[in-house]
């Protein structure tokens, strides 16, 4: 029997992911519930983390890199006094400390974790090491040294401080590991630490409070879920929008530079629409746009 291909549905379904389910499982459930031909997500969340998981459907998968590159906000709690193998509460404790920082000490240390920083990913992460995932090697007991990577941290602020915990909020760019922040902050303060709770409150244009609860995906009818799907262009709000002329839209849809109205910086990434909707993502070239991703809507 031939496999059913699914519907041509394009847009974004924002899920408020619960703890205990991984990002791939959320995408699979959304794709099944909507009978979508194609789906993907814009930024993995750890299984124990909650919050925004933006699921792209159909042609919206072409905009995933735009949302992945956008700033994201995390609300998280660090437990002091122990470092774990996974840098969160699910891992085995590998080191302990009786030292505890004051709120003032935590505040003072945060400045060293803002701006352009270098961050070593957790051993249990999806980073590839010689073609294999770091978490697979870590589970096998392989010792490895992961290379530090640059990360832009827009802000890192202390929200609450307890005797053994600190609740923080971080806004950062692509590729940030909150678990690494907790680990490195604990080392910096001499008290050790790991993430106890983690929630992504927003990602680019998408807010957790607007997301569909994961358990509703099973329970609701398909037409209700269809009504929750946001337009493809919702993921493009960080880019300038230009209008294609009728002739320009035809050329762009054929993969050629096309004429547009409106302006941007030369070489700037923009998105283009016409009277029927989104046409492409491309580079502005003085009255023309060279398409990089053409939408087949």
mmCIF file of C-alpha atoms in Angstrom:
data_model
loop_
_atom_site.group_PDB
_atom_site.id
_atom_site.type_symbol
_atom_site.label_atom_id
_atom_site.label_comp_id
_atom_site.label_asym_id
_atom_site.label_seq_id
_atom_site.Cartn_x
_atom_site.Cartn_y
_atom_site.Cartn_z
ATOM 1 C CA UNK A 1 0.000 0.000 0.000
ATOM 2 C CA UNK A 2 1.383 3.419 -0.961
ATOM 3 C CA UNK A 3 2.124 5.731 1.928
ATOM 4 C CA UNK A 4 -0.280 8.633 2.265
ATOM 5 C CA UNK A 5 1.627 11.818 1.493
ATOM 6 C CA UNK A 6 -0.397 14.193 3.628
ATOM 7 C CA UNK A 7 -1.862 17.646 3.063
ATOM 8 C CA UNK A 8 -0.174 20.671 1.565
ATOM 9 C CA UNK A 9 -0.542 22.906 4.615
ATOM 10 C CA UNK A 10 1.881 25.768 5.247
ATOM 11 C CA UNK A 11 2.351 27.969 8.299
ATOM 12 C CA UNK A 12 3.386 27.765 11.957
ATOM 13 C CA UNK A 13 1.867 25.908 14.874
ATOM 14 C CA UNK A 14 3.307 27.155 18.150
ATOM 15 C CA UNK A 15 3.350 24.484 20.846
ATOM 16 C CA UNK A 16 3.849 25.087 24.566
ATOM 17 C CA UNK A 17 6.020 22.014 25.082
ATOM 18 C CA UNK A 18 5.706 20.188 28.411
ATOM 19 C CA UNK A 19 8.560 18.524 30.282
ATOM 20 C CA UNK A 20 9.186 14.874 29.516
ATOM 21 C CA UNK A 21 8.794 14.935 25.735
ATOM 22 C CA UNK A 22 11.489 15.692 23.172
ATOM 23 C CA UNK A 23 11.234 18.173 20.314
ATOM 24 C CA UNK A 24 11.196 15.497 17.601
ATOM 25 C CA UNK A 25 8.186 13.817 19.225
ATOM 26 C CA UNK A 26 6.303 17.127 19.290
ATOM 27 C CA UNK A 27 6.918 17.672 15.576
ATOM 28 C CA UNK A 28 5.810 14.119 14.790
ATOM 29 C CA UNK A 29 2.595 14.565 16.782
ATOM 30 C CA UNK A 30 1.800 17.885 15.074
ATOM 31 C CA UNK A 31 2.461 16.437 11.648
ATOM 32 C CA UNK A 32 0.210 13.462 12.397
ATOM 33 C CA UNK A 33 -2.610 15.551 13.888
ATOM 34 C CA UNK A 34 -2.649 17.988 10.976
ATOM 35 C CA UNK A 35 -1.945 15.307 8.353
ATOM 36 C CA UNK A 36 0.814 17.603 7.110
ATOM 37 C CA UNK A 37 3.095 16.565 4.270
ATOM 38 C CA UNK A 38 6.118 18.299 5.787
ATOM 39 C CA UNK A 39 7.058 19.672 9.238
ATOM 40 C CA UNK A 40 10.087 20.746 11.239
ATOM 41 C CA UNK A 41 10.941 22.887 14.253
ATOM 42 C CA UNK A 42 12.902 26.106 14.773
ATOM 43 C CA UNK A 43 15.202 25.323 17.694
ATOM 44 C CA UNK A 44 15.415 22.200 19.869
ATOM 45 C CA UNK A 45 14.287 22.249 23.492
ATOM 46 C CA UNK A 46 15.739 19.774 26.004
ATOM 47 C CA UNK A 47 13.257 17.010 26.964
ATOM 48 C CA UNK A 48 12.978 18.380 30.530
ATOM 49 C CA UNK A 49 12.471 21.969 29.332
ATOM 50 C CA UNK A 50 9.104 23.606 28.671
ATOM 51 C CA UNK A 51 7.885 26.488 26.541
ATOM 52 C CA UNK A 52 7.930 27.669 22.946
ATOM 53 C CA UNK A 53 8.520 25.087 20.268
ATOM 54 C CA UNK A 54 7.744 26.650 16.900
ATOM 55 C CA UNK A 55 6.694 23.952 14.411
ATOM 56 C CA UNK A 56 6.963 24.913 10.752
ATOM 57 C CA UNK A 57 4.612 23.276 8.263
ATOM 58 C CA UNK A 58 5.041 22.926 4.509
ATOM 59 C CA UNK A 59 6.593 25.957 2.848
ATOM 60 C CA UNK A 60 7.189 27.570 6.255
ATOM 61 C CA UNK A 61 10.066 25.105 6.730
ATOM 62 C CA UNK A 62 11.978 27.339 4.295
ATOM 63 C CA UNK A 63 11.844 30.120 6.907
ATOM 64 C CA UNK A 64 13.164 27.982 9.803
ATOM 65 C CA UNK A 65 16.712 29.456 9.625
ATOM 66 C CA UNK A 66 15.271 32.955 10.089
ATOM 67 C CA UNK A 67 13.474 32.024 13.329
ATOM 68 C CA UNK A 68 16.381 29.862 14.530
ATOM 69 C CA UNK A 69 18.727 32.853 14.189
ATOM 70 C CA UNK A 70 16.398 35.172 16.130
ATOM 71 C CA UNK A 71 16.796 36.062 19.811
ATOM 72 C CA UNK A 72 15.199 33.746 22.377
ATOM 73 C CA UNK A 73 14.288 34.213 26.042
ATOM 74 C CA UNK A 74 14.733 31.623 28.803
ATOM 75 C CA UNK A 75 13.447 31.662 32.391
ATOM 76 C CA UNK A 76 15.440 29.153 34.430
ATOM 77 C CA UNK A 77 16.366 28.111 37.956
ATOM 78 C CA UNK A 78 19.855 27.051 38.997
ATOM 79 C CA UNK A 79 20.422 24.785 41.979
ATOM 80 C CA UNK A 80 23.712 25.549 43.740
ATOM 81 C CA UNK A 81 25.979 23.029 45.407
ATOM 82 C CA UNK A 82 26.194 20.276 42.800
ATOM 83 C CA UNK A 83 27.411 19.796 39.249
ATOM 84 C CA UNK A 84 25.863 16.953 37.257
ATOM 85 C CA UNK A 85 26.953 14.910 34.252
ATOM 86 C CA UNK A 86 24.180 16.444 32.153
ATOM 87 C CA UNK A 87 24.282 19.942 33.730
ATOM 88 C CA UNK A 88 20.636 19.552 34.725
ATOM 89 C CA UNK A 89 18.652 17.750 37.406
ATOM 90 C CA UNK A 90 18.319 14.535 35.382
ATOM 91 C CA UNK A 91 22.027 13.730 35.559
ATOM 92 C CA UNK A 92 24.234 12.005 38.092
ATOM 93 C CA UNK A 93 25.972 14.348 40.545
ATOM 94 C CA UNK A 94 29.691 14.409 39.748
ATOM 95 C CA UNK A 95 30.882 17.135 42.155
ATOM 96 C CA UNK A 96 29.511 18.848 45.254
ATOM 97 C CA UNK A 97 30.253 22.080 47.088
ATOM 98 C CA UNK A 98 29.166 23.524 50.438
ATOM 99 C CA UNK A 99 29.739 27.082 49.213
ATOM 100 C CA UNK A 100 26.681 29.232 48.502
ATOM 101 C CA UNK A 101 26.734 32.649 46.790
ATOM 102 C CA UNK A 102 24.930 35.754 47.982
ATOM 103 C CA UNK A 103 22.555 37.552 45.647
ATOM 104 C CA UNK A 104 25.143 40.323 45.305
ATOM 105 C CA UNK A 105 27.805 37.821 44.255
ATOM 106 C CA UNK A 106 25.490 36.324 41.640
ATOM 107 C CA UNK A 107 24.635 39.795 40.316
ATOM 108 C CA UNK A 108 28.315 40.722 40.081
ATOM 109 C CA UNK A 109 29.178 37.563 38.134
ATOM 110 C CA UNK A 110 26.455 37.977 35.484
ATOM 111 C CA UNK A 111 28.302 40.707 33.595
ATOM 112 C CA UNK A 112 30.952 38.144 32.613
ATOM 113 C CA UNK A 113 28.264 36.104 30.889
ATOM 114 C CA UNK A 114 26.755 38.851 28.721
ATOM 115 C CA UNK A 115 27.711 40.201 25.323
ATOM 116 C CA UNK A 116 29.829 38.039 23.009
ATOM 117 C CA UNK A 117 30.982 35.063 25.071
ATOM 118 C CA UNK A 118 32.615 31.711 24.353
ATOM 119 C CA UNK A 119 30.601 28.741 25.561
ATOM 120 C CA UNK A 120 31.456 25.029 25.761
ATOM 121 C CA UNK A 121 28.322 22.949 25.048
ATOM 122 C CA UNK A 122 27.267 20.290 27.590
ATOM 123 C CA UNK A 123 28.657 16.791 27.036
ATOM 124 C CA UNK A 124 25.040 15.645 26.667
ATOM 125 C CA UNK A 125 24.166 17.799 23.658
ATOM 126 C CA UNK A 126 23.442 17.390 19.955
ATOM 127 C CA UNK A 127 26.839 18.808 18.956
ATOM 128 C CA UNK A 128 28.599 16.540 16.475
ATOM 129 C CA UNK A 129 32.025 15.062 17.297
ATOM 130 C CA UNK A 130 33.653 13.376 14.288
ATOM 131 C CA UNK A 131 30.231 12.718 12.806
ATOM 132 C CA UNK A 132 28.600 11.420 16.000
ATOM 133 C CA UNK A 133 26.308 13.199 18.452
ATOM 134 C CA UNK A 134 28.004 14.186 21.691
ATOM 135 C CA UNK A 135 25.150 12.734 23.771
ATOM 136 C CA UNK A 136 25.615 9.314 22.143
ATOM 137 C CA UNK A 137 29.327 9.340 22.966
ATOM 138 C CA UNK A 138 28.631 10.587 26.507
ATOM 139 C CA UNK A 139 26.173 7.743 27.126
ATOM 140 C CA UNK A 140 28.889 5.294 26.048
ATOM 141 C CA UNK A 141 31.255 6.808 28.595
ATOM 142 C CA UNK A 142 33.558 8.374 26.009
ATOM 143 C CA UNK A 143 35.509 11.302 27.444
ATOM 144 C CA UNK A 144 35.758 14.267 25.082
ATOM 145 C CA UNK A 145 36.618 17.920 25.016
ATOM 146 C CA UNK A 146 34.062 19.962 23.121
ATOM 147 C CA UNK A 147 35.278 23.140 21.480
ATOM 148 C CA UNK A 148 34.042 26.481 22.798
ATOM 149 C CA UNK A 149 31.614 28.314 20.518
ATOM 150 C CA UNK A 150 30.697 31.982 20.315
ATOM 151 C CA UNK A 151 27.320 33.011 21.725
ATOM 152 C CA UNK A 152 25.641 36.396 21.842
ATOM 153 C CA UNK A 153 23.945 36.977 25.210
ATOM 154 C CA UNK A 154 21.735 40.042 24.962
ATOM 155 C CA UNK A 155 20.921 40.047 28.676
ATOM 156 C CA UNK A 156 21.221 37.860 31.774
ATOM 157 C CA UNK A 157 19.426 39.060 34.884
ATOM 158 C CA UNK A 158 18.737 37.697 38.360
ATOM 159 C CA UNK A 159 14.999 37.465 39.042
ATOM 160 C CA UNK A 160 15.047 35.767 42.465
ATOM 161 C CA UNK A 161 17.723 34.506 44.848
ATOM 162 C CA UNK A 162 17.275 31.839 47.518
ATOM 163 C CA UNK A 163 19.675 30.131 49.883
ATOM 164 C CA UNK A 164 20.384 27.288 47.451
ATOM 165 C CA UNK A 165 18.894 28.558 44.190
ATOM 166 C CA UNK A 166 18.787 31.445 41.762
ATOM 167 C CA UNK A 167 16.130 32.175 39.159
ATOM 168 C CA UNK A 168 17.435 33.979 36.098
ATOM 169 C CA UNK A 169 16.279 35.237 32.720
ATOM 170 C CA UNK A 170 18.505 35.095 29.653
ATOM 171 C CA UNK A 171 17.967 36.528 26.195
ATOM 172 C CA UNK A 172 20.445 35.097 23.711
ATOM 173 C CA UNK A 173 21.087 34.308 20.072
ATOM 174 C CA UNK A 174 21.349 31.052 18.178
ATOM 175 C CA UNK A 175 23.090 28.045 19.719
ATOM 176 C CA UNK A 176 22.898 28.979 23.391
ATOM 177 C CA UNK A 177 22.893 26.278 26.071
ATOM 178 C CA UNK A 178 21.289 27.368 29.323
ATOM 179 C CA UNK A 179 22.787 24.294 30.985
ATOM 180 C CA UNK A 180 26.264 25.575 30.117
ATOM 181 C CA UNK A 181 25.430 28.964 31.635
ATOM 182 C CA UNK A 182 24.360 27.270 34.887
ATOM 183 C CA UNK A 183 27.467 25.077 34.948
ATOM 184 C CA UNK A 184 29.898 27.905 34.186
ATOM 185 C CA UNK A 185 28.212 30.352 36.552
ATOM 186 C CA UNK A 186 28.465 27.773 39.352
ATOM 187 C CA UNK A 187 32.151 27.311 38.641
ATOM 188 C CA UNK A 188 32.744 31.057 38.475
ATOM 189 C CA UNK A 189 31.101 31.499 41.891
ATOM 190 C CA UNK A 190 32.925 28.493 43.356
ATOM 191 C CA UNK A 191 29.676 26.833 44.405
ATOM 192 C CA UNK A 192 28.918 24.599 41.387
ATOM 193 C CA UNK A 193 25.451 24.468 39.863
ATOM 194 C CA UNK A 194 23.028 22.846 37.459
ATOM 195 C CA UNK A 195 19.684 23.708 35.847
ATOM 196 C CA UNK A 196 16.666 22.638 37.892
ATOM 197 C CA UNK A 197 13.890 24.175 35.764
ATOM 198 C CA UNK A 198 13.999 25.695 32.273
ATOM 199 C CA UNK A 199 11.299 27.427 30.226
ATOM 200 C CA UNK A 200 11.639 29.180 26.858
ATOM 201 C CA UNK A 201 9.187 32.048 27.152
ATOM 202 C CA UNK A 202 9.599 33.401 23.625
ATOM 203 C CA UNK A 203 11.510 32.656 20.444
ATOM 204 C CA UNK A 204 11.714 35.352 17.780
ATOM 205 C CA UNK A 205 8.112 36.458 17.128
ATOM 206 C CA UNK A 206 6.530 33.535 19.012
ATOM 207 C CA UNK A 207 5.346 33.591 22.652
ATOM 208 C CA UNK A 208 4.835 30.572 24.926
ATOM 209 C CA UNK A 209 1.572 32.016 26.249
ATOM 210 C CA UNK A 210 0.160 31.879 22.711
ATOM 211 C CA UNK A 211 1.181 28.253 22.194
ATOM 212 C CA UNK A 212 -1.118 25.240 21.968
ATOM 213 C CA UNK A 213 -0.832 22.886 24.944
ATOM 214 C CA UNK A 214 0.706 19.605 23.814
ATOM 215 C CA UNK A 215 -2.086 17.468 25.260
ATOM 216 C CA UNK A 216 -4.674 19.361 23.181
ATOM 217 C CA UNK A 217 -3.052 18.188 19.946
ATOM 218 C CA UNK A 218 -4.429 14.694 20.590
ATOM 219 C CA UNK A 219 -7.836 15.843 21.792
ATOM 220 C CA UNK A 220 -8.845 18.573 19.369
ATOM 221 C CA UNK A 221 -10.377 18.098 15.939
ATOM 222 C CA UNK A 222 -8.232 18.814 12.909
ATOM 223 C CA UNK A 223 -10.295 21.842 11.898
ATOM 224 C CA UNK A 224 -9.649 23.409 15.334
ATOM 225 C CA UNK A 225 -5.913 22.839 14.941
ATOM 226 C CA UNK A 226 -6.078 24.300 11.426
ATOM 227 C CA UNK A 227 -7.442 27.458 13.023
ATOM 228 C CA UNK A 228 -4.360 27.698 15.275
ATOM 229 C CA UNK A 229 -1.904 27.627 12.372
ATOM 230 C CA UNK A 230 -0.271 31.013 11.862
ATOM 231 C CA UNK A 231 0.584 32.335 8.391
ATOM 232 C CA UNK A 232 4.016 31.553 6.964
ATOM 233 C CA UNK A 233 4.992 35.222 7.064
ATOM 234 C CA UNK A 234 4.594 35.312 10.867
ATOM 235 C CA UNK A 235 8.124 33.926 11.045
ATOM 236 C CA UNK A 236 9.503 36.732 8.875
ATOM 237 C CA UNK A 237 8.696 39.756 11.020
ATOM 238 C CA UNK A 238 12.401 40.468 11.659
ATOM 239 C CA UNK A 239 13.034 40.963 7.929
ATOM 240 C CA UNK A 240 12.069 43.969 5.773
ATOM 241 C CA UNK A 241 9.092 43.240 3.526
ATOM 242 C CA UNK A 242 9.065 44.431 -0.108
ATOM 243 C CA UNK A 243 6.388 44.182 -2.812
ATOM 244 C CA UNK A 244 7.050 42.471 -6.113
ATOM 245 C CA UNK A 245 5.708 44.013 -9.293
ATOM 246 C CA UNK A 246 3.519 41.610 -11.316
ATOM 247 C CA UNK A 247 6.357 41.003 -13.764
ATOM 248 C CA UNK A 248 8.870 40.784 -10.906
ATOM 249 C CA UNK A 249 6.820 38.121 -9.123
ATOM 250 C CA UNK A 250 6.797 35.951 -12.252
ATOM 251 C CA UNK A 251 10.563 36.237 -12.623
ATOM 252 C CA UNK A 252 11.196 35.529 -8.933
ATOM 253 C CA UNK A 253 8.979 32.442 -8.962
ATOM 254 C CA UNK A 254 11.129 31.158 -11.827
ATOM 255 C CA UNK A 255 14.257 31.678 -9.718
ATOM 256 C CA UNK A 256 15.395 34.895 -11.395
ATOM 257 C CA UNK A 257 15.976 38.413 -9.988
ATOM 258 C CA UNK A 258 12.721 40.352 -10.006
ATOM 259 C CA UNK A 259 11.672 43.978 -9.632
ATOM 260 C CA UNK A 260 10.282 45.118 -6.278
ATOM 261 C CA UNK A 261 8.967 48.297 -4.703
ATOM 262 C CA UNK A 262 10.188 49.571 -1.358
ATOM 263 C CA UNK A 263 13.768 49.793 -0.183
ATOM 264 C CA UNK A 264 16.405 48.088 1.907
ATOM 265 C CA UNK A 265 20.181 48.045 2.263
ATOM 266 C CA UNK A 266 22.100 46.580 -0.676
ATOM 267 C CA UNK A 267 22.587 42.868 -0.023
ATOM 268 C CA UNK A 268 20.157 42.835 2.926
ATOM 269 C CA UNK A 269 18.025 39.732 3.431
ATOM 270 C CA UNK A 270 14.355 40.587 2.805
ATOM 271 C CA UNK A 271 11.100 38.846 2.100
ATOM 272 C CA UNK A 272 8.919 39.620 -0.877
ATOM 273 C CA UNK A 273 5.151 39.432 -1.294
ATOM 274 C CA UNK A 274 2.648 40.167 -4.022
ATOM 275 C CA UNK A 275 -1.150 40.349 -4.037
ATOM 276 C CA UNK A 276 -1.404 36.574 -3.531
ATOM 277 C CA UNK A 277 0.949 36.340 -0.539
ATOM 278 C CA UNK A 278 4.627 35.573 0.196
ATOM 279 C CA UNK A 279 6.817 35.050 -2.864
ATOM 280 C CA UNK A 280 10.361 34.533 -1.595
ATOM 281 C CA UNK A 281 13.205 35.291 0.770
ATOM 282 C CA UNK A 282 16.112 36.925 -1.029
ATOM 283 C CA UNK A 283 18.782 39.612 -1.217
ATOM 284 C CA UNK A 284 17.939 43.194 -2.135
ATOM 285 C CA UNK A 285 19.940 44.542 -5.064
ATOM 286 C CA UNK A 286 18.820 48.090 -5.776
ATOM 287 C CA UNK A 287 15.231 47.767 -6.944
ATOM 288 C CA UNK A 288 15.571 44.034 -7.567
ATOM 289 C CA UNK A 289 15.603 40.958 -5.339
ATOM 290 C CA UNK A 290 17.693 37.877 -6.009
ATOM 291 C CA UNK A 291 15.627 34.996 -4.572
ATOM 292 C CA UNK A 292 17.231 32.480 -2.224
ATOM 293 C CA UNK A 293 14.088 30.619 -1.156
ATOM 294 C CA UNK A 294 10.993 30.711 -3.370
ATOM 295 C CA UNK A 295 7.637 29.834 -1.825
ATOM 296 C CA UNK A 296 5.350 27.468 -3.735
ATOM 297 C CA UNK A 297 2.017 28.368 -2.168
#
